[in-house]
XYZ file of C-alpha atoms in Angstrom:
386
model
C -12.381 -5.517 34.882
C -12.779 -6.030 38.616
C -14.403 -2.658 39.341
C -17.208 -2.829 41.899
C -19.090 0.032 43.538
C -19.351 -0.209 47.323
C -22.996 0.833 47.502
C -24.116 -0.965 44.330
C -22.071 -4.179 44.110
C -24.502 -5.809 41.651
C -24.648 -2.905 39.174
C -22.762 -2.599 35.896
C -21.644 0.475 34.003
C -23.853 1.855 31.257
C -21.862 2.274 28.042
C -22.555 5.695 26.530
C -20.026 5.821 23.711
C -18.924 2.582 22.059
C -15.701 3.561 20.370
C -12.673 2.396 22.336
C -11.845 -0.038 25.108
C -14.077 -3.030 24.372
C -13.614 -5.740 21.776
C -17.087 -5.108 20.363
C -16.793 -1.312 20.477
C -15.303 -0.726 17.002
C -17.847 -3.009 15.378
C -20.762 -1.384 17.240
C -19.586 2.101 16.225
C -18.978 1.061 12.635
C -22.411 -0.558 12.368
C -24.180 2.499 13.751
C -22.319 4.844 11.404
C -22.973 2.558 8.437
C -26.678 2.336 9.134
C -26.972 6.107 9.266
C -25.019 6.964 6.103
C -26.960 4.328 4.196
C -30.184 5.963 5.373
C -29.188 9.318 3.852
C -28.458 7.926 0.401
C -24.923 6.497 0.500
C -24.035 3.062 -0.806
C -21.380 0.876 0.757
C -18.553 -0.231 -1.493
C -18.099 -3.957 -1.997
C -14.404 -3.497 -2.712
C -13.714 -1.558 0.494
C -16.213 -1.683 3.354
C -14.875 1.622 4.727
C -15.768 3.477 1.519
C -19.242 4.904 0.902
C -20.398 6.448 -2.372
C -23.242 8.876 -3.063
C -24.660 9.270 -6.575
C -27.869 11.186 -7.252
C -28.067 12.761 -10.676
C -25.022 14.982 -11.090
C -24.363 15.035 -7.324
C -21.466 12.804 -6.307
C -19.786 12.278 -2.949
C -17.224 9.849 -1.556
C -16.810 9.180 2.165
C -13.899 7.217 3.601
C -14.041 6.114 7.252
C -11.178 5.020 9.500
C -12.481 4.537 13.087
C -13.527 8.135 13.870
C -11.522 9.905 11.152
C -13.434 10.744 7.981
C -12.500 12.054 4.541
C -15.453 13.511 2.633
C -15.178 14.789 -0.925
C -18.123 16.074 -2.939
C -18.876 17.409 -6.403
C -20.149 20.749 -5.004
C -19.905 22.867 -1.861
C -23.685 22.827 -1.451
C -23.708 19.030 -1.327
C -20.839 19.028 1.152
C -22.688 21.412 3.462
C -25.868 19.335 3.281
C -24.036 16.101 4.080
C -22.062 17.727 6.886
C -25.300 19.063 8.349
C -26.818 15.582 8.309
C -23.742 13.947 9.843
C -23.362 16.644 12.520
C -26.998 16.217 13.497
C -26.407 12.540 14.274
C -22.798 12.498 15.506
C -20.625 14.943 17.405
C -18.028 15.896 14.813
C -15.900 18.794 13.678
C -15.254 20.063 10.161
C -11.488 20.491 9.829
C -11.722 22.077 6.383
C -9.726 21.019 3.300
C -7.710 17.847 3.676
C -4.307 18.634 5.175
C -3.519 15.808 7.602
C -4.927 12.284 7.838
C -3.619 9.331 9.859
C -0.140 10.809 10.141
C 0.060 11.718 6.453
C 0.520 15.392 5.599
C -1.321 16.551 2.462
C -0.165 19.706 0.653
C -2.217 21.011 -2.270
C -0.703 23.226 -4.971
C -3.133 23.890 -7.786
C -4.139 20.496 -9.171
C -1.265 18.699 -7.445
C -1.226 16.907 -4.090
C 1.928 16.083 -2.148
C 1.693 13.304 0.468
C 4.422 13.259 3.085
C 5.258 11.582 6.405
C 8.305 13.716 7.148
C 7.465 14.237 10.836
C 6.829 10.513 11.284
C 10.153 9.694 9.615
C 11.890 12.162 11.935
C 10.349 10.388 14.930
C 11.762 7.064 13.692
C 15.230 8.592 13.352
C 14.964 10.003 16.871
C 13.809 6.671 18.314
C 16.859 5.042 16.762
C 19.118 7.801 18.224
C 20.545 8.471 14.762
C 19.877 12.210 14.423
C 23.517 12.890 13.515
C 24.064 9.905 11.204
C 25.552 10.275 7.737
C 23.008 9.801 4.932
C 23.370 7.228 2.138
C 22.081 7.341 -1.432
C 20.136 4.047 -1.442
C 18.205 2.191 1.285
C 19.756 -1.210 0.489
C 23.034 -2.300 -1.096
C 23.447 -4.508 -4.157
C 24.961 -7.478 -2.285
C 23.056 -10.795 -2.014
C 20.135 -11.029 0.412
C 20.838 -11.720 4.074
C 19.961 -15.094 5.541
C 18.460 -15.860 8.926
C 21.835 -16.976 10.363
C 23.930 -14.043 9.180
C 26.224 -13.428 12.131
C 25.620 -13.040 15.887
C 22.277 -12.086 17.409
C 21.208 -8.461 17.756
C 21.768 -6.900 21.183
C 18.358 -5.192 21.305
C 15.772 -7.246 19.365
C 12.888 -5.275 20.905
C 14.135 -2.001 19.419
C 14.718 -3.747 16.094
C 11.124 -4.990 15.959
C 9.785 -1.610 17.007
C 11.686 0.265 14.312
C 10.917 -2.324 11.619
C 7.219 -2.096 12.405
C 7.344 1.691 12.324
C 9.041 1.630 8.922
C 6.199 -0.476 7.533
C 3.757 2.385 8.050
C 6.183 4.785 6.402
C 5.925 2.836 3.135
C 2.413 4.306 2.676
C 4.022 7.375 1.097
C 7.557 6.064 0.515
C 7.398 3.149 -1.945
C 11.126 3.606 -2.556
C 11.900 1.861 0.763
C 9.294 -0.910 0.376
C 11.772 -3.609 -0.658
C 14.327 -2.690 2.009
C 11.656 -2.702 4.736
C 10.291 -6.024 3.508
C 13.747 -7.551 3.841
C 14.336 -6.412 7.426
C 10.804 -7.420 8.471
C 11.469 -10.997 7.385
C 13.905 -11.390 10.290
C 11.905 -9.837 13.130
C 11.610 -13.204 14.926
C 15.381 -13.507 15.369
C 17.277 -10.384 14.239
C 21.044 -10.555 13.753
C 23.673 -7.852 13.798
C 23.758 -7.832 9.984
C 19.987 -7.297 9.930
C 20.395 -4.415 12.376
C 22.968 -2.839 10.071
C 20.546 -3.208 7.144
C 17.822 -1.480 9.175
C 20.191 1.339 10.121
C 21.008 1.805 6.439
C 17.309 2.460 5.751
C 17.287 5.090 8.499
C 20.443 6.682 7.091
C 18.724 6.834 3.707
C 15.710 8.515 5.329
C 18.005 11.047 6.961
C 19.054 12.303 3.540
C 15.580 12.130 1.959
C 13.346 12.997 4.903
C 11.413 15.649 2.971
C 10.579 13.303 0.088
C 6.991 12.250 -0.517
C 4.503 10.957 -3.050
C 3.155 13.362 -5.669
C -0.325 12.991 -7.184
C -1.199 15.175 -10.160
C -4.126 15.768 -12.466
C -3.854 13.370 -15.368
C -5.544 13.409 -18.753
C -5.387 9.611 -18.897
C -7.591 7.252 -16.893
C -5.922 3.991 -17.906
C -4.374 1.455 -15.557
C -0.870 0.207 -16.262
C 1.361 -1.940 -14.114
C 4.944 -3.156 -13.919
C 5.798 -6.499 -12.337
C 9.054 -8.297 -11.667
C 10.352 -11.242 -9.655
C 13.749 -12.139 -8.222
C 13.880 -15.897 -8.764
C 14.986 -17.999 -5.742
C 16.461 -14.926 -4.094
C 15.846 -15.988 -0.475
C 19.010 -17.780 0.745
C 17.061 -19.749 3.392
C 13.946 -20.972 1.579
C 14.930 -20.290 -2.063
C 11.603 -18.562 -2.560
C 11.288 -15.697 -4.981
C 10.497 -12.065 -4.216
C 7.875 -10.482 -6.437
C 7.037 -6.820 -6.678
C 4.744 -4.592 -8.678
C 3.562 -1.025 -9.043
C 0.295 0.202 -10.563
C -0.345 3.587 -12.164
C -3.726 5.223 -12.690
C -2.963 7.643 -15.454
C 0.371 9.161 -14.425
C -0.152 8.622 -10.679
C 1.179 5.738 -8.621
C -1.741 4.170 -6.709
C -0.557 0.705 -5.605
C 2.717 -1.116 -4.998
C 3.973 -4.246 -3.288
C 7.121 -6.167 -2.439
C 6.497 -9.641 -1.068
C 8.148 -13.028 -0.822
C 6.172 -15.644 -2.722
C 4.399 -18.325 -0.708
C 5.818 -21.296 -2.636
C 9.053 -22.209 -4.386
C 9.143 -21.661 -8.147
C 10.904 -24.231 -10.297
C 11.903 -21.733 -12.972
C 12.316 -18.023 -13.466
C 9.337 -18.087 -15.834
C 7.131 -19.513 -13.092
C 8.340 -16.905 -10.596
C 7.640 -14.117 -13.069
C 4.248 -15.581 -13.933
C 3.298 -15.621 -10.250
C 4.268 -11.970 -10.109
C 2.014 -11.283 -13.099
C -0.845 -13.104 -11.340
C -0.391 -10.955 -8.233
C -0.586 -7.685 -10.119
C -3.502 -8.856 -12.280
C -5.431 -9.619 -9.087
C -4.713 -6.071 -7.918
C -5.830 -4.684 -11.280
C -9.107 -6.606 -11.074
C -9.775 -5.064 -7.662
C -8.958 -1.575 -8.917
C -11.189 -1.980 -11.977
C -14.094 -3.040 -9.762
C -13.429 -0.119 -7.424
C -13.457 2.357 -10.320
C -16.706 0.807 -11.514
C -18.279 1.519 -8.117
C -16.971 5.072 -8.290
C -18.761 5.453 -11.649
C -15.408 5.686 -13.433
C -15.398 2.432 -15.439
C -12.486 1.631 -17.714
C -13.212 0.979 -21.369
C -9.732 -0.211 -22.331
C -7.602 -3.136 -21.238
C -5.141 -2.613 -18.411
C -1.507 -3.014 -19.453
C 0.941 -5.196 -17.522
C 4.634 -4.828 -18.351
C 6.907 -7.791 -17.675
C 10.520 -8.355 -18.736
C 10.252 -12.167 -19.021
C 9.225 -13.434 -22.452
C 8.226 -16.898 -21.172
C 5.843 -15.423 -18.603
C 4.254 -13.294 -21.340
C 3.716 -16.400 -23.501
C 2.199 -18.244 -20.545
C -0.362 -15.487 -20.047
C -1.830 -15.994 -23.519
C -0.984 -19.559 -24.534
C -3.423 -22.223 -23.231
C -1.173 -25.104 -24.285
C 0.369 -26.948 -21.339
C 4.046 -27.591 -21.938
C 6.281 -29.966 -20.036
C 7.922 -27.099 -18.170
C 4.675 -25.466 -17.093
C 2.280 -28.307 -16.269
C 3.282 -28.191 -12.587
C 2.074 -24.581 -12.174
C -1.061 -24.378 -10.041
C -4.329 -23.619 -11.773
C -5.133 -20.689 -9.479
C -2.610 -18.424 -11.200
C -3.876 -19.274 -14.678
C -6.758 -16.870 -14.138
C -4.420 -14.413 -15.891
C -5.267 -16.158 -19.158
C -8.970 -15.642 -18.518
C -8.477 -11.915 -17.944
C -6.361 -11.681 -21.114
C -8.956 -13.626 -23.097
C -11.760 -11.338 -21.858
C -9.790 -8.314 -23.025
C -9.434 -6.789 -19.554
C -5.645 -7.205 -19.345
C -2.770 -7.189 -21.822
C 0.656 -8.497 -20.828
C 3.460 -6.777 -22.728
C 7.239 -6.915 -22.734
C 9.435 -4.168 -21.342
C 13.255 -4.125 -21.416
C 14.903 -4.702 -18.052
C 16.430 -1.227 -18.175
C 12.940 0.269 -17.990
C 11.431 -2.263 -15.594
C 10.396 0.049 -12.758
C 9.314 -2.911 -10.586
C 12.994 -3.863 -10.143
C 13.069 -1.372 -7.275
C 10.692 -3.702 -5.365
C 12.677 -6.936 -5.799
C 16.380 -6.213 -5.412
C 19.035 -3.709 -4.449
C 19.995 -1.389 -7.317
C 22.957 0.858 -8.158
C 22.527 4.508 -7.257
C 21.898 5.858 -10.779
C 19.292 3.229 -11.619
C 17.643 3.517 -8.194
C 17.274 7.291 -8.458
C 15.877 6.950 -11.977
C 13.207 4.462 -10.850
C 12.489 6.517 -7.724
C 11.724 9.496 -9.927
C 9.430 7.303 -12.023
C 7.499 6.509 -8.841
C 6.908 10.263 -8.321
C 8.943 10.250 -5.107
C 10.581 13.641 -4.801
C 10.977 16.605 -2.416
C 8.136 19.137 -2.118
C 10.061 21.845 -3.988
C 10.401 19.552 -7.026
C 6.709 18.662 -6.821
C 5.735 22.314 -6.779
C 7.955 23.072 -9.729
C 6.487 20.155 -11.662
C 9.805 18.416 -12.205
């Protein structure tokens, strides 16, 4: 902006590569790339516009695009070479070989097992916080009640607090065990207090002791979807809103998780739990549609485990009772999915409710048990198949 050539004051620059710098650049690049891959036989996914699928007979390929970073996986080396030749002829690109690093996530393959880690990124966060010599703790959050917005005096350095909290959000891509703790500190980014700063430092101290931990993905004989959902009714001390969390497994592998404060106040624990069920059923519907596009349709109902009996009855009982008539109609789509046979909502004892790790602070023994169930472990344990 403001640049003007002395000899050619009325000229403008000719854009050669529309990738960075202009508001329209990402869209122009994405549209050009999309048009080309569609011309060579790919189809764009409706569930994720950055995903392209290729199906011709027994030949299958998946291409995932993030700006100018691409993951390409194919059913054969010959197909991969042909597609790479086509892409290289149109765009200047480099084949980096088997997937080992993508968007800050390190990928280690051992046989049929993949280990996803952000250890170097976590170390950068610890360094930015100047806590390289801190003492580690066993859990990222304590079991005391949730912190309110007016918990003590204001933080001395709110800018650093916001920077670290935002950085921790990206770390949850491979560390679901800190999702709830990060969600809690991010709720107070507008006006952080000293108590919130201490809670954030506890997360970093936990990372110091588990910096090598990551998410393990393994070959699984099962292709079913199962989910766990839980809600902490009226847990927010300021708004009395509930926190709902869920985790979704595809076979034995964790593929989706969430910890989020609900948008409205629930009048009962059953309503809060039912909203949590609705959230995870929506995620399951998206995953089922995605698998359908990948030519991996599911023939069986997806299982949802909830520890609230009333919420389970609500998912299958169309009768409106006095206690439930105030629940909005938009979350009753769970009943439709249950009636169509796509979802089954089942009971699980609270002791085995893995989603508790996304809604509240837990004692050390229970936290480590649920963390193991999420396949969060060090690389040595992943290699050994623990």
